[in-house]
Amino acid sequence: MPENLLAAVDEDLREGRVPEAIARLREHLRRQPGDAAAVERLGFATHRAGDLPAAVVAFTTLCRLRPESAAAENNLGTVLGQMGRHADALAHFGHAIELDASFVDARFNRAQLLEMRGQGKAAIDDLRNLLRLAPTHKQAWYRLGHLLNVAGRRQEAQAAFDRAIELD
């Protein structure tokens, strides 16, 4: 993406001119549809604008342009989850983790979605794996405490809550 376009889009986004940023990116992508950086920014901008279907299109395109990108898979999973397409979202979070086993955000997002779907045990397992990679992830300790508490494992829950508070 040309530097001047990047600067203009970033300024539009900083100043809250999201429709203008989207228009700039779409115009650029009409000329250069394979510009992964522009596609990624379009995904973020359309997501910010609340146009989730357009964000899915952008992040799906980004996944094709950057098949090795765990971040692209995570971003697509996030938007799909917000649209209620949970099975698809879980698949993309899983693919992100396959691409980068240390990608903490994808693990956290998958755990949250599993929790939402009532799959507490799987969410607990994901959070424990995440915390092995990132032992100072305060939100993960809090979520783990909540899930353990719901599962009736009060002592473990209290230990997780205590750790979250220590990290605050």
Short mmCIF file of N, CA and C in Angstrom, two decimals:
data_model
loop_
_atom_site.label_atom_id
_atom_site.label_comp_id
_atom_site.label_asym_id
_atom_site.label_seq_id
_atom_site.Cartn_x
_atom_site.Cartn_y
_atom_site.Cartn_z
N MET A 1 0.86 -1.17 0.00
CA MET A 1 0.00 0.00 0.00
C MET A 1 0.91 1.23 0.00
N PRO A 2 0.65 2.18 -0.90
CA PRO A 2 1.48 3.39 -0.94
C PRO A 2 1.46 4.14 0.40
N GLU A 3 2.60 4.70 0.76
CA GLU A 3 2.74 5.41 2.04
C GLU A 3 1.71 6.53 2.20
N ASN A 4 1.46 7.30 1.13
CA ASN A 4 0.52 8.41 1.25
C ASN A 4 -0.90 7.90 1.49
N LEU A 5 -1.26 6.79 0.87
CA LEU A 5 -2.59 6.20 1.11
C LEU A 5 -2.68 5.68 2.54
N LEU A 6 -1.64 4.99 2.97
CA LEU A 6 -1.59 4.47 4.33
C LEU A 6 -1.76 5.60 5.34
N ALA A 7 -1.03 6.68 5.15
CA ALA A 7 -1.12 7.83 6.06
C ALA A 7 -2.52 8.44 6.05
N ALA A 8 -3.11 8.57 4.87
CA ALA A 8 -4.45 9.16 4.77
C ALA A 8 -5.50 8.27 5.44
N VAL A 9 -5.41 6.96 5.21
CA VAL A 9 -6.36 6.03 5.82
C VAL A 9 -6.20 6.04 7.34
N ASP A 10 -4.96 5.98 7.79
CA ASP A 10 -4.74 5.99 9.24
C ASP A 10 -5.25 7.28 9.88
N GLU A 11 -5.05 8.41 9.20
CA GLU A 11 -5.57 9.68 9.74
C GLU A 11 -7.10 9.67 9.75
N ASP A 12 -7.71 9.18 8.68
CA ASP A 12 -9.17 9.08 8.66
C ASP A 12 -9.67 8.25 9.84
N LEU A 13 -9.04 7.12 10.07
CA LEU A 13 -9.47 6.24 11.16
C LEU A 13 -9.26 6.90 12.53
N ARG A 14 -8.12 7.55 12.70
CA ARG A 14 -7.85 8.24 13.97
C ARG A 14 -8.87 9.34 14.24
N GLU A 15 -9.27 10.02 13.19
CA GLU A 15 -10.19 11.15 13.32
C GLU A 15 -11.66 10.73 13.27
N GLY A 16 -11.90 9.42 13.19
CA GLY A 16 -13.27 8.93 13.18
C GLY A 16 -13.96 9.02 11.84
N ARG A 17 -13.21 9.26 10.80
CA ARG A 17 -13.78 9.34 9.45
C ARG A 17 -13.71 7.96 8.79
N VAL A 18 -14.42 7.03 9.40
CA VAL A 18 -14.37 5.63 8.95
C VAL A 18 -14.91 5.47 7.53
N PRO A 19 -16.06 6.10 7.17
CA PRO A 19 -16.55 5.94 5.80
C PRO A 19 -15.54 6.42 4.75
N GLU A 20 -14.82 7.51 5.07
CA GLU A 20 -13.82 8.03 4.14
C GLU A 20 -12.66 7.03 4.00
N ALA A 21 -12.24 6.44 5.11
CA ALA A 21 -11.17 5.45 5.05
C ALA A 21 -11.59 4.25 4.21
N ILE A 22 -12.83 3.81 4.41
CA ILE A 22 -13.34 2.66 3.65
C ILE A 22 -13.37 3.00 2.16
N ALA A 23 -13.84 4.20 1.83
CA ALA A 23 -13.90 4.61 0.42
C ALA A 23 -12.51 4.64 -0.19
N ARG A 24 -11.53 5.20 0.51
CA ARG A 24 -10.15 5.24 0.00
C ARG A 24 -9.63 3.83 -0.25
N LEU A 25 -9.86 2.95 0.72
CA LEU A 25 -9.35 1.58 0.60
C LEU A 25 -10.03 0.84 -0.55
N ARG A 26 -11.33 0.99 -0.68
CA ARG A 26 -12.04 0.31 -1.78
C ARG A 26 -11.57 0.82 -3.14
N GLU A 27 -11.37 2.12 -3.26
CA GLU A 27 -10.87 2.68 -4.52
C GLU A 27 -9.48 2.11 -4.84
N HIS A 28 -8.62 2.08 -3.85
CA HIS A 28 -7.28 1.52 -4.05
C HIS A 28 -7.36 0.04 -4.44
N LEU A 29 -8.24 -0.69 -3.78
CA LEU A 29 -8.33 -2.13 -4.04
C LEU A 29 -8.98 -2.43 -5.39
N ARG A 30 -9.73 -1.49 -5.96
CA ARG A 30 -10.22 -1.68 -7.34
C ARG A 30 -9.04 -1.74 -8.31
N ARG A 31 -8.00 -0.95 -8.00
CA ARG A 31 -6.80 -0.92 -8.85
C ARG A 31 -5.81 -2.01 -8.49
N GLN A 32 -5.73 -2.33 -7.20
CA GLN A 32 -4.75 -3.31 -6.72
C GLN A 32 -5.43 -4.29 -5.75
N PRO A 33 -6.20 -5.23 -6.28
CA PRO A 33 -6.97 -6.13 -5.42
C PRO A 33 -6.13 -7.08 -4.56
N GLY A 34 -4.88 -7.25 -4.89
CA GLY A 34 -4.02 -8.15 -4.13
C GLY A 34 -3.21 -7.48 -3.04
N ASP A 35 -3.50 -6.23 -2.73
CA ASP A 35 -2.74 -5.51 -1.70
C ASP A 35 -3.22 -5.95 -0.32
N ALA A 36 -2.49 -6.89 0.26
CA ALA A 36 -2.91 -7.49 1.53
C ALA A 36 -3.02 -6.46 2.66
N ALA A 37 -2.11 -5.50 2.69
CA ALA A 37 -2.16 -4.49 3.76
C ALA A 37 -3.44 -3.66 3.66
N ALA A 38 -3.84 -3.33 2.45
CA ALA A 38 -5.07 -2.56 2.26
C ALA A 38 -6.30 -3.41 2.59
N VAL A 39 -6.27 -4.68 2.22
CA VAL A 39 -7.39 -5.58 2.53
C VAL A 39 -7.53 -5.71 4.05
N GLU A 40 -6.39 -5.84 4.74
CA GLU A 40 -6.44 -5.96 6.20
C GLU A 40 -7.04 -4.70 6.82
N ARG A 41 -6.60 -3.54 6.38
CA ARG A 41 -7.16 -2.29 6.92
C ARG A 41 -8.64 -2.15 6.59
N LEU A 42 -9.03 -2.63 5.41
CA LEU A 42 -10.46 -2.59 5.06
C LEU A 42 -11.25 -3.48 6.02
N GLY A 43 -10.70 -4.63 6.37
CA GLY A 43 -11.36 -5.49 7.34
C GLY A 43 -11.56 -4.79 8.68
N PHE A 44 -10.50 -4.14 9.15
CA PHE A 44 -10.60 -3.42 10.43
C PHE A 44 -11.59 -2.26 10.33
N ALA A 45 -11.54 -1.52 9.22
CA ALA A 45 -12.41 -0.35 9.08
C ALA A 45 -13.88 -0.75 8.97
N THR A 46 -14.18 -1.78 8.19
CA THR A 46 -15.57 -2.20 8.05
C THR A 46 -16.08 -2.81 9.36
N HIS A 47 -15.20 -3.50 10.07
CA HIS A 47 -15.58 -4.03 11.38
C HIS A 47 -15.90 -2.87 12.32
N ARG A 48 -15.04 -1.88 12.33
CA ARG A 48 -15.25 -0.71 13.18
C ARG A 48 -16.56 0.00 12.82
N ALA A 49 -16.90 0.00 11.54
CA ALA A 49 -18.14 0.65 11.08
C ALA A 49 -19.37 -0.19 11.39
N GLY A 50 -19.16 -1.42 11.86
CA GLY A 50 -20.29 -2.29 12.16
C GLY A 50 -20.80 -3.08 10.97
N ASP A 51 -20.09 -3.01 9.86
CA ASP A 51 -20.48 -3.76 8.66
C ASP A 51 -19.78 -5.12 8.70
N LEU A 52 -20.34 -6.01 9.53
CA LEU A 52 -19.70 -7.31 9.75
C LEU A 52 -19.62 -8.16 8.49
N PRO A 53 -20.66 -8.20 7.65
CA PRO A 53 -20.52 -8.98 6.41
C PRO A 53 -19.35 -8.50 5.54
N ALA A 54 -19.17 -7.19 5.44
CA ALA A 54 -18.05 -6.67 4.65
C ALA A 54 -16.71 -7.01 5.31
N ALA A 55 -16.69 -6.99 6.63
CA ALA A 55 -15.46 -7.37 7.34
C ALA A 55 -15.13 -8.83 7.09
N VAL A 56 -16.15 -9.69 7.06
CA VAL A 56 -15.92 -11.11 6.77
C VAL A 56 -15.33 -11.27 5.37
N VAL A 57 -15.87 -10.54 4.40
CA VAL A 57 -15.34 -10.62 3.04
C VAL A 57 -13.88 -10.19 3.02
N ALA A 58 -13.58 -9.08 3.69
CA ALA A 58 -12.20 -8.58 3.70
C ALA A 58 -11.26 -9.57 4.38
N PHE A 59 -11.64 -10.07 5.55
CA PHE A 59 -10.74 -10.99 6.26
C PHE A 59 -10.64 -12.34 5.56
N THR A 60 -11.70 -12.77 4.89
CA THR A 60 -11.63 -14.00 4.10
C THR A 60 -10.63 -13.82 2.95
N THR A 61 -10.71 -12.67 2.30
CA THR A 61 -9.75 -12.35 1.23
C THR A 61 -8.34 -12.31 1.78
N LEU A 62 -8.17 -11.71 2.95
CA LEU A 62 -6.85 -11.63 3.57
C LEU A 62 -6.30 -13.02 3.87
N CYS A 63 -7.17 -13.92 4.33
CA CYS A 63 -6.72 -15.30 4.60
C CYS A 63 -6.23 -15.98 3.32
N ARG A 64 -6.86 -15.66 2.19
CA ARG A 64 -6.39 -16.21 0.91
C ARG A 64 -5.06 -15.58 0.50
N LEU A 65 -4.92 -14.27 0.74
CA LEU A 65 -3.69 -13.57 0.35
C LEU A 65 -2.52 -13.91 1.27
N ARG A 66 -2.82 -14.18 2.53
CA ARG A 66 -1.79 -14.50 3.52
C ARG A 66 -2.16 -15.81 4.23
N PRO A 67 -2.03 -16.93 3.53
CA PRO A 67 -2.46 -18.20 4.11
C PRO A 67 -1.67 -18.62 5.35
N GLU A 68 -0.53 -17.99 5.59
CA GLU A 68 0.28 -18.31 6.76
C GLU A 68 -0.01 -17.40 7.95
N SER A 69 -0.99 -16.51 7.82
CA SER A 69 -1.24 -15.50 8.84
C SER A 69 -2.24 -15.97 9.90
N ALA A 70 -1.72 -16.24 11.07
CA ALA A 70 -2.58 -16.60 12.20
C ALA A 70 -3.45 -15.40 12.59
N ALA A 71 -2.92 -14.19 12.47
CA ALA A 71 -3.69 -12.99 12.83
C ALA A 71 -4.90 -12.84 11.92
N ALA A 72 -4.74 -13.11 10.63
CA ALA A 72 -5.87 -13.00 9.70
C ALA A 72 -6.96 -14.00 10.08
N GLU A 73 -6.55 -15.22 10.39
CA GLU A 73 -7.52 -16.25 10.80
C GLU A 73 -8.23 -15.85 12.09
N ASN A 74 -7.48 -15.30 13.03
CA ASN A 74 -8.07 -14.85 14.30
C ASN A 74 -9.07 -13.72 14.06
N ASN A 75 -8.70 -12.76 13.22
CA ASN A 75 -9.61 -11.65 12.93
C ASN A 75 -10.89 -12.14 12.28
N LEU A 76 -10.77 -13.07 11.34
CA LEU A 76 -11.96 -13.63 10.69
C LEU A 76 -12.81 -14.37 11.72
N GLY A 77 -12.17 -15.15 12.59
CA GLY A 77 -12.90 -15.85 13.63
C GLY A 77 -13.64 -14.91 14.56
N THR A 78 -13.02 -13.80 14.89
CA THR A 78 -13.64 -12.82 15.78
C THR A 78 -14.92 -12.27 15.18
N VAL A 79 -14.86 -11.87 13.91
CA VAL A 79 -16.04 -11.30 13.26
C VAL A 79 -17.13 -12.36 13.09
N LEU A 80 -16.74 -13.56 12.68
CA LEU A 80 -17.72 -14.64 12.53
C LEU A 80 -18.41 -14.94 13.87
N GLY A 81 -17.64 -14.93 14.96
CA GLY A 81 -18.22 -15.15 16.27
C GLY A 81 -19.23 -14.07 16.62
N GLN A 82 -18.92 -12.83 16.29
CA GLN A 82 -19.84 -11.73 16.57
C GLN A 82 -21.12 -11.84 15.75
N MET A 83 -21.03 -12.51 14.61
CA MET A 83 -22.21 -12.71 13.75
C MET A 83 -23.01 -13.93 14.17
N GLY A 84 -22.54 -14.65 15.19
CA GLY A 84 -23.24 -15.84 15.63
C GLY A 84 -22.88 -17.09 14.85
N ARG A 85 -21.89 -17.00 14.00
CA ARG A 85 -21.45 -18.15 13.21
C ARG A 85 -20.34 -18.87 13.99
N HIS A 86 -20.74 -19.45 15.11
CA HIS A 86 -19.79 -19.97 16.09
C HIS A 86 -18.95 -21.13 15.57
N ALA A 87 -19.55 -22.06 14.86
CA ALA A 87 -18.77 -23.20 14.35
C ALA A 87 -17.68 -22.71 13.39
N ASP A 88 -18.03 -21.77 12.53
CA ASP A 88 -17.04 -21.21 11.60
C ASP A 88 -15.95 -20.47 12.37
N ALA A 89 -16.37 -19.69 13.36
CA ALA A 89 -15.41 -18.94 14.16
C ALA A 89 -14.43 -19.89 14.86
N LEU A 90 -14.96 -20.95 15.47
CA LEU A 90 -14.08 -21.91 16.14
C LEU A 90 -13.09 -22.54 15.17
N ALA A 91 -13.54 -22.81 13.96
CA ALA A 91 -12.64 -23.38 12.96
C ALA A 91 -11.50 -22.42 12.64
N HIS A 92 -11.81 -21.14 12.51
CA HIS A 92 -10.77 -20.16 12.19
C HIS A 92 -9.83 -19.92 13.38
N PHE A 93 -10.37 -19.90 14.59
CA PHE A 93 -9.49 -19.79 15.76
C PHE A 93 -8.56 -21.01 15.82
N GLY A 94 -9.13 -22.18 15.56
CA GLY A 94 -8.32 -23.40 15.55
C GLY A 94 -7.23 -23.35 14.50
N HIS A 95 -7.57 -22.84 13.32
CA HIS A 95 -6.57 -22.74 12.26
C HIS A 95 -5.48 -21.74 12.65
N ALA A 96 -5.87 -20.64 13.28
CA ALA A 96 -4.88 -19.66 13.75
C ALA A 96 -3.90 -20.32 14.71
N ILE A 97 -4.41 -21.15 15.60
CA ILE A 97 -3.56 -21.83 16.59
C ILE A 97 -2.68 -22.87 15.92
N GLU A 98 -3.20 -23.53 14.88
CA GLU A 98 -2.37 -24.47 14.12
C GLU A 98 -1.21 -23.74 13.44
N LEU A 99 -1.49 -22.54 12.93
CA LEU A 99 -0.45 -21.76 12.26
C LEU A 99 0.58 -21.22 13.24
N ASP A 100 0.12 -20.87 14.45
CA ASP A 100 1.01 -20.31 15.46
C ASP A 100 0.52 -20.76 16.84
N ALA A 101 1.09 -21.82 17.33
CA ALA A 101 0.65 -22.41 18.60
C ALA A 101 0.82 -21.45 19.78
N SER A 102 1.65 -20.43 19.62
CA SER A 102 1.87 -19.49 20.71
C SER A 102 0.99 -18.25 20.60
N PHE A 103 0.05 -18.23 19.67
CA PHE A 103 -0.80 -17.07 19.45
C PHE A 103 -1.87 -17.00 20.54
N VAL A 104 -1.60 -16.22 21.55
CA VAL A 104 -2.42 -16.14 22.76
C VAL A 104 -3.82 -15.59 22.46
N ASP A 105 -3.91 -14.57 21.61
CA ASP A 105 -5.22 -13.96 21.33
C ASP A 105 -6.20 -14.98 20.76
N ALA A 106 -5.74 -15.82 19.85
CA ALA A 106 -6.63 -16.83 19.25
C ALA A 106 -7.08 -17.83 20.31
N ARG A 107 -6.17 -18.21 21.20
CA ARG A 107 -6.54 -19.14 22.27
C ARG A 107 -7.58 -18.50 23.21
N PHE A 108 -7.38 -17.24 23.54
CA PHE A 108 -8.32 -16.56 24.43
C PHE A 108 -9.69 -16.41 23.76
N ASN A 109 -9.68 -16.01 22.50
CA ASN A 109 -10.94 -15.84 21.77
C ASN A 109 -11.69 -17.17 21.65
N ARG A 110 -10.95 -18.24 21.37
CA ARG A 110 -11.60 -19.56 21.28
C ARG A 110 -12.18 -19.96 22.63
N ALA A 111 -11.44 -19.74 23.70
CA ALA A 111 -11.93 -20.09 25.04
C ALA A 111 -13.21 -19.32 25.36
N GLN A 112 -13.25 -18.04 25.03
CA GLN A 112 -14.45 -17.24 25.29
C GLN A 112 -15.65 -17.78 24.52
N LEU A 113 -15.41 -18.14 23.26
CA LEU A 113 -16.51 -18.66 22.45
C LEU A 113 -16.97 -20.03 22.95
N LEU A 114 -16.02 -20.86 23.35
CA LEU A 114 -16.40 -22.15 23.93
C LEU A 114 -17.24 -21.95 25.19
N GLU A 115 -16.84 -20.99 26.01
CA GLU A 115 -17.61 -20.68 27.22
C GLU A 115 -19.02 -20.24 26.86
N MET A 116 -19.14 -19.36 25.87
CA MET A 116 -20.45 -18.89 25.42
C MET A 116 -21.34 -20.04 24.95
N ARG A 117 -20.73 -21.03 24.37
CA ARG A 117 -21.48 -22.18 23.84
C ARG A 117 -21.76 -23.24 24.92
N GLY A 118 -21.36 -22.95 26.15
CA GLY A 118 -21.61 -23.88 27.24
C GLY A 118 -20.62 -25.03 27.31
N GLN A 119 -19.48 -24.86 26.67
CA GLN A 119 -18.44 -25.89 26.66
C GLN A 119 -17.34 -25.50 27.65
N GLY A 120 -17.73 -25.45 28.93
CA GLY A 120 -16.84 -24.98 29.97
C GLY A 120 -15.56 -25.78 30.12
N LYS A 121 -15.65 -27.11 30.05
CA LYS A 121 -14.45 -27.93 30.21
C LYS A 121 -13.43 -27.63 29.11
N ALA A 122 -13.90 -27.53 27.86
CA ALA A 122 -13.00 -27.22 26.76
C ALA A 122 -12.41 -25.82 26.92
N ALA A 123 -13.22 -24.86 27.40
CA ALA A 123 -12.73 -23.51 27.63
C ALA A 123 -11.66 -23.50 28.73
N ILE A 124 -11.90 -24.26 29.79
CA ILE A 124 -10.91 -24.36 30.87
C ILE A 124 -9.60 -24.92 30.32
N ASP A 125 -9.68 -25.96 29.52
CA ASP A 125 -8.47 -26.54 28.93
C ASP A 125 -7.73 -25.52 28.07
N ASP A 126 -8.48 -24.77 27.26
CA ASP A 126 -7.85 -23.74 26.41
C ASP A 126 -7.17 -22.68 27.26
N LEU A 127 -7.85 -22.24 28.32
CA LEU A 127 -7.26 -21.20 29.17
C LEU A 127 -6.02 -21.71 29.89
N ARG A 128 -6.04 -22.94 30.34
CA ARG A 128 -4.84 -23.50 30.98
C ARG A 128 -3.68 -23.56 29.99
N ASN A 129 -3.95 -23.96 28.75
CA ASN A 129 -2.90 -23.97 27.72
C ASN A 129 -2.40 -22.56 27.44
N LEU A 130 -3.31 -21.61 27.36
CA LEU A 130 -2.93 -20.22 27.15
C LEU A 130 -2.02 -19.74 28.29
N LEU A 131 -2.41 -20.06 29.52
CA LEU A 131 -1.64 -19.57 30.68
C LEU A 131 -0.27 -20.23 30.80
N ARG A 132 -0.09 -21.39 30.20
CA ARG A 132 1.26 -21.97 30.14
C ARG A 132 2.15 -21.11 29.23
N LEU A 133 1.54 -20.54 28.20
CA LEU A 133 2.28 -19.69 27.26
C LEU A 133 2.43 -18.26 27.78
N ALA A 134 1.41 -17.79 28.46
CA ALA A 134 1.37 -16.38 28.90
C ALA A 134 0.87 -16.32 30.34
N PRO A 135 1.73 -16.66 31.30
CA PRO A 135 1.29 -16.75 32.69
C PRO A 135 0.87 -15.42 33.32
N THR A 136 1.09 -14.31 32.65
CA THR A 136 0.68 -13.02 33.20
C THR A 136 -0.56 -12.46 32.49
N HIS A 137 -1.29 -13.29 31.79
CA HIS A 137 -2.50 -12.86 31.07
C HIS A 137 -3.65 -12.75 32.08
N LYS A 138 -3.83 -11.55 32.59
CA LYS A 138 -4.80 -11.29 33.67
C LYS A 138 -6.22 -11.71 33.30
N GLN A 139 -6.66 -11.39 32.11
CA GLN A 139 -8.03 -11.73 31.70
C GLN A 139 -8.22 -13.24 31.65
N ALA A 140 -7.20 -13.96 31.24
CA ALA A 140 -7.31 -15.43 31.19
C ALA A 140 -7.45 -16.00 32.59
N TRP A 141 -6.69 -15.46 33.54
CA TRP A 141 -6.83 -15.92 34.93
C TRP A 141 -8.24 -15.65 35.46
N TYR A 142 -8.77 -14.46 35.14
CA TYR A 142 -10.12 -14.13 35.59
C TYR A 142 -11.15 -15.08 34.97
N ARG A 143 -11.07 -15.29 33.65
CA ARG A 143 -12.03 -16.19 32.97
C ARG A 143 -11.90 -17.60 33.52
N LEU A 144 -10.66 -18.04 33.75
CA LEU A 144 -10.45 -19.38 34.31
C LEU A 144 -11.11 -19.47 35.69
N GLY A 145 -10.93 -18.45 36.51
CA GLY A 145 -11.57 -18.44 37.83
C GLY A 145 -13.08 -18.53 37.72
N HIS A 146 -13.63 -17.78 36.82
CA HIS A 146 -15.09 -17.81 36.63
C HIS A 146 -15.55 -19.21 36.22
N LEU A 147 -14.88 -19.79 35.24
CA LEU A 147 -15.29 -21.11 34.75
C LEU A 147 -15.13 -22.18 35.83
N LEU A 148 -14.05 -22.11 36.58
CA LEU A 148 -13.85 -23.08 37.66
C LEU A 148 -14.91 -22.91 38.74
N ASN A 149 -15.27 -21.67 39.01
CA ASN A 149 -16.32 -21.41 40.00
C ASN A 149 -17.65 -22.00 39.53
N VAL A 150 -18.00 -21.77 38.29
CA VAL A 150 -19.23 -22.32 37.71
C VAL A 150 -19.21 -23.85 37.78
N ALA A 151 -18.03 -24.44 37.60
CA ALA A 151 -17.90 -25.90 37.65
C ALA A 151 -17.88 -26.44 39.07
N GLY A 152 -17.97 -25.54 40.08
CA GLY A 152 -17.99 -25.97 41.47
C GLY A 152 -16.61 -26.25 42.05
N ARG A 153 -15.59 -25.84 41.35
CA ARG A 153 -14.21 -26.08 41.81
C ARG A 153 -13.72 -24.80 42.49
N ARG A 154 -14.28 -24.54 43.68
CA ARG A 154 -14.12 -23.26 44.36
C ARG A 154 -12.67 -22.93 44.73
N GLN A 155 -11.93 -23.89 45.24
CA GLN A 155 -10.54 -23.60 45.64
C GLN A 155 -9.69 -23.22 44.43
N GLU A 156 -9.83 -23.98 43.37
CA GLU A 156 -9.08 -23.65 42.15
C GLU A 156 -9.52 -22.29 41.60
N ALA A 157 -10.83 -22.02 41.67
CA ALA A 157 -11.35 -20.75 41.20
C ALA A 157 -10.75 -19.60 42.00
N GLN A 158 -10.72 -19.76 43.32
CA GLN A 158 -10.17 -18.70 44.17
C GLN A 158 -8.70 -18.45 43.86
N ALA A 159 -7.96 -19.51 43.63
CA ALA A 159 -6.54 -19.36 43.28
C ALA A 159 -6.38 -18.60 41.96
N ALA A 160 -7.24 -18.88 40.99
CA ALA A 160 -7.18 -18.17 39.71
C ALA A 160 -7.55 -16.70 39.89
N PHE A 161 -8.61 -16.43 40.66
CA PHE A 161 -9.00 -15.05 40.93
C PHE A 161 -7.88 -14.30 41.66
N ASP A 162 -7.26 -14.96 42.63
CA ASP A 162 -6.15 -14.34 43.37
C ASP A 162 -5.01 -13.97 42.43
N ARG A 163 -4.73 -14.87 41.49
CA ARG A 163 -3.64 -14.58 40.53
C ARG A 163 -4.02 -13.40 39.64
N ALA A 164 -5.27 -13.32 39.21
CA ALA A 164 -5.71 -12.19 38.39
C ALA A 164 -5.55 -10.87 39.16
N ILE A 165 -5.90 -10.90 40.44
CA ILE A 165 -5.78 -9.69 41.26
C ILE A 165 -4.31 -9.31 41.45
N GLU A 166 -3.46 -10.30 41.65
CA GLU A 166 -2.02 -10.02 41.79
C GLU A 166 -1.47 -9.31 40.57
N LEU A 167 -1.99 -9.65 39.42
CA LEU A 167 -1.50 -9.09 38.16
C LEU A 167 -2.07 -7.71 37.86
N ASP A 168 -3.06 -7.31 38.64
CA ASP A 168 -3.73 -6.02 38.39
C ASP A 168 -2.83 -4.85 38.74
#
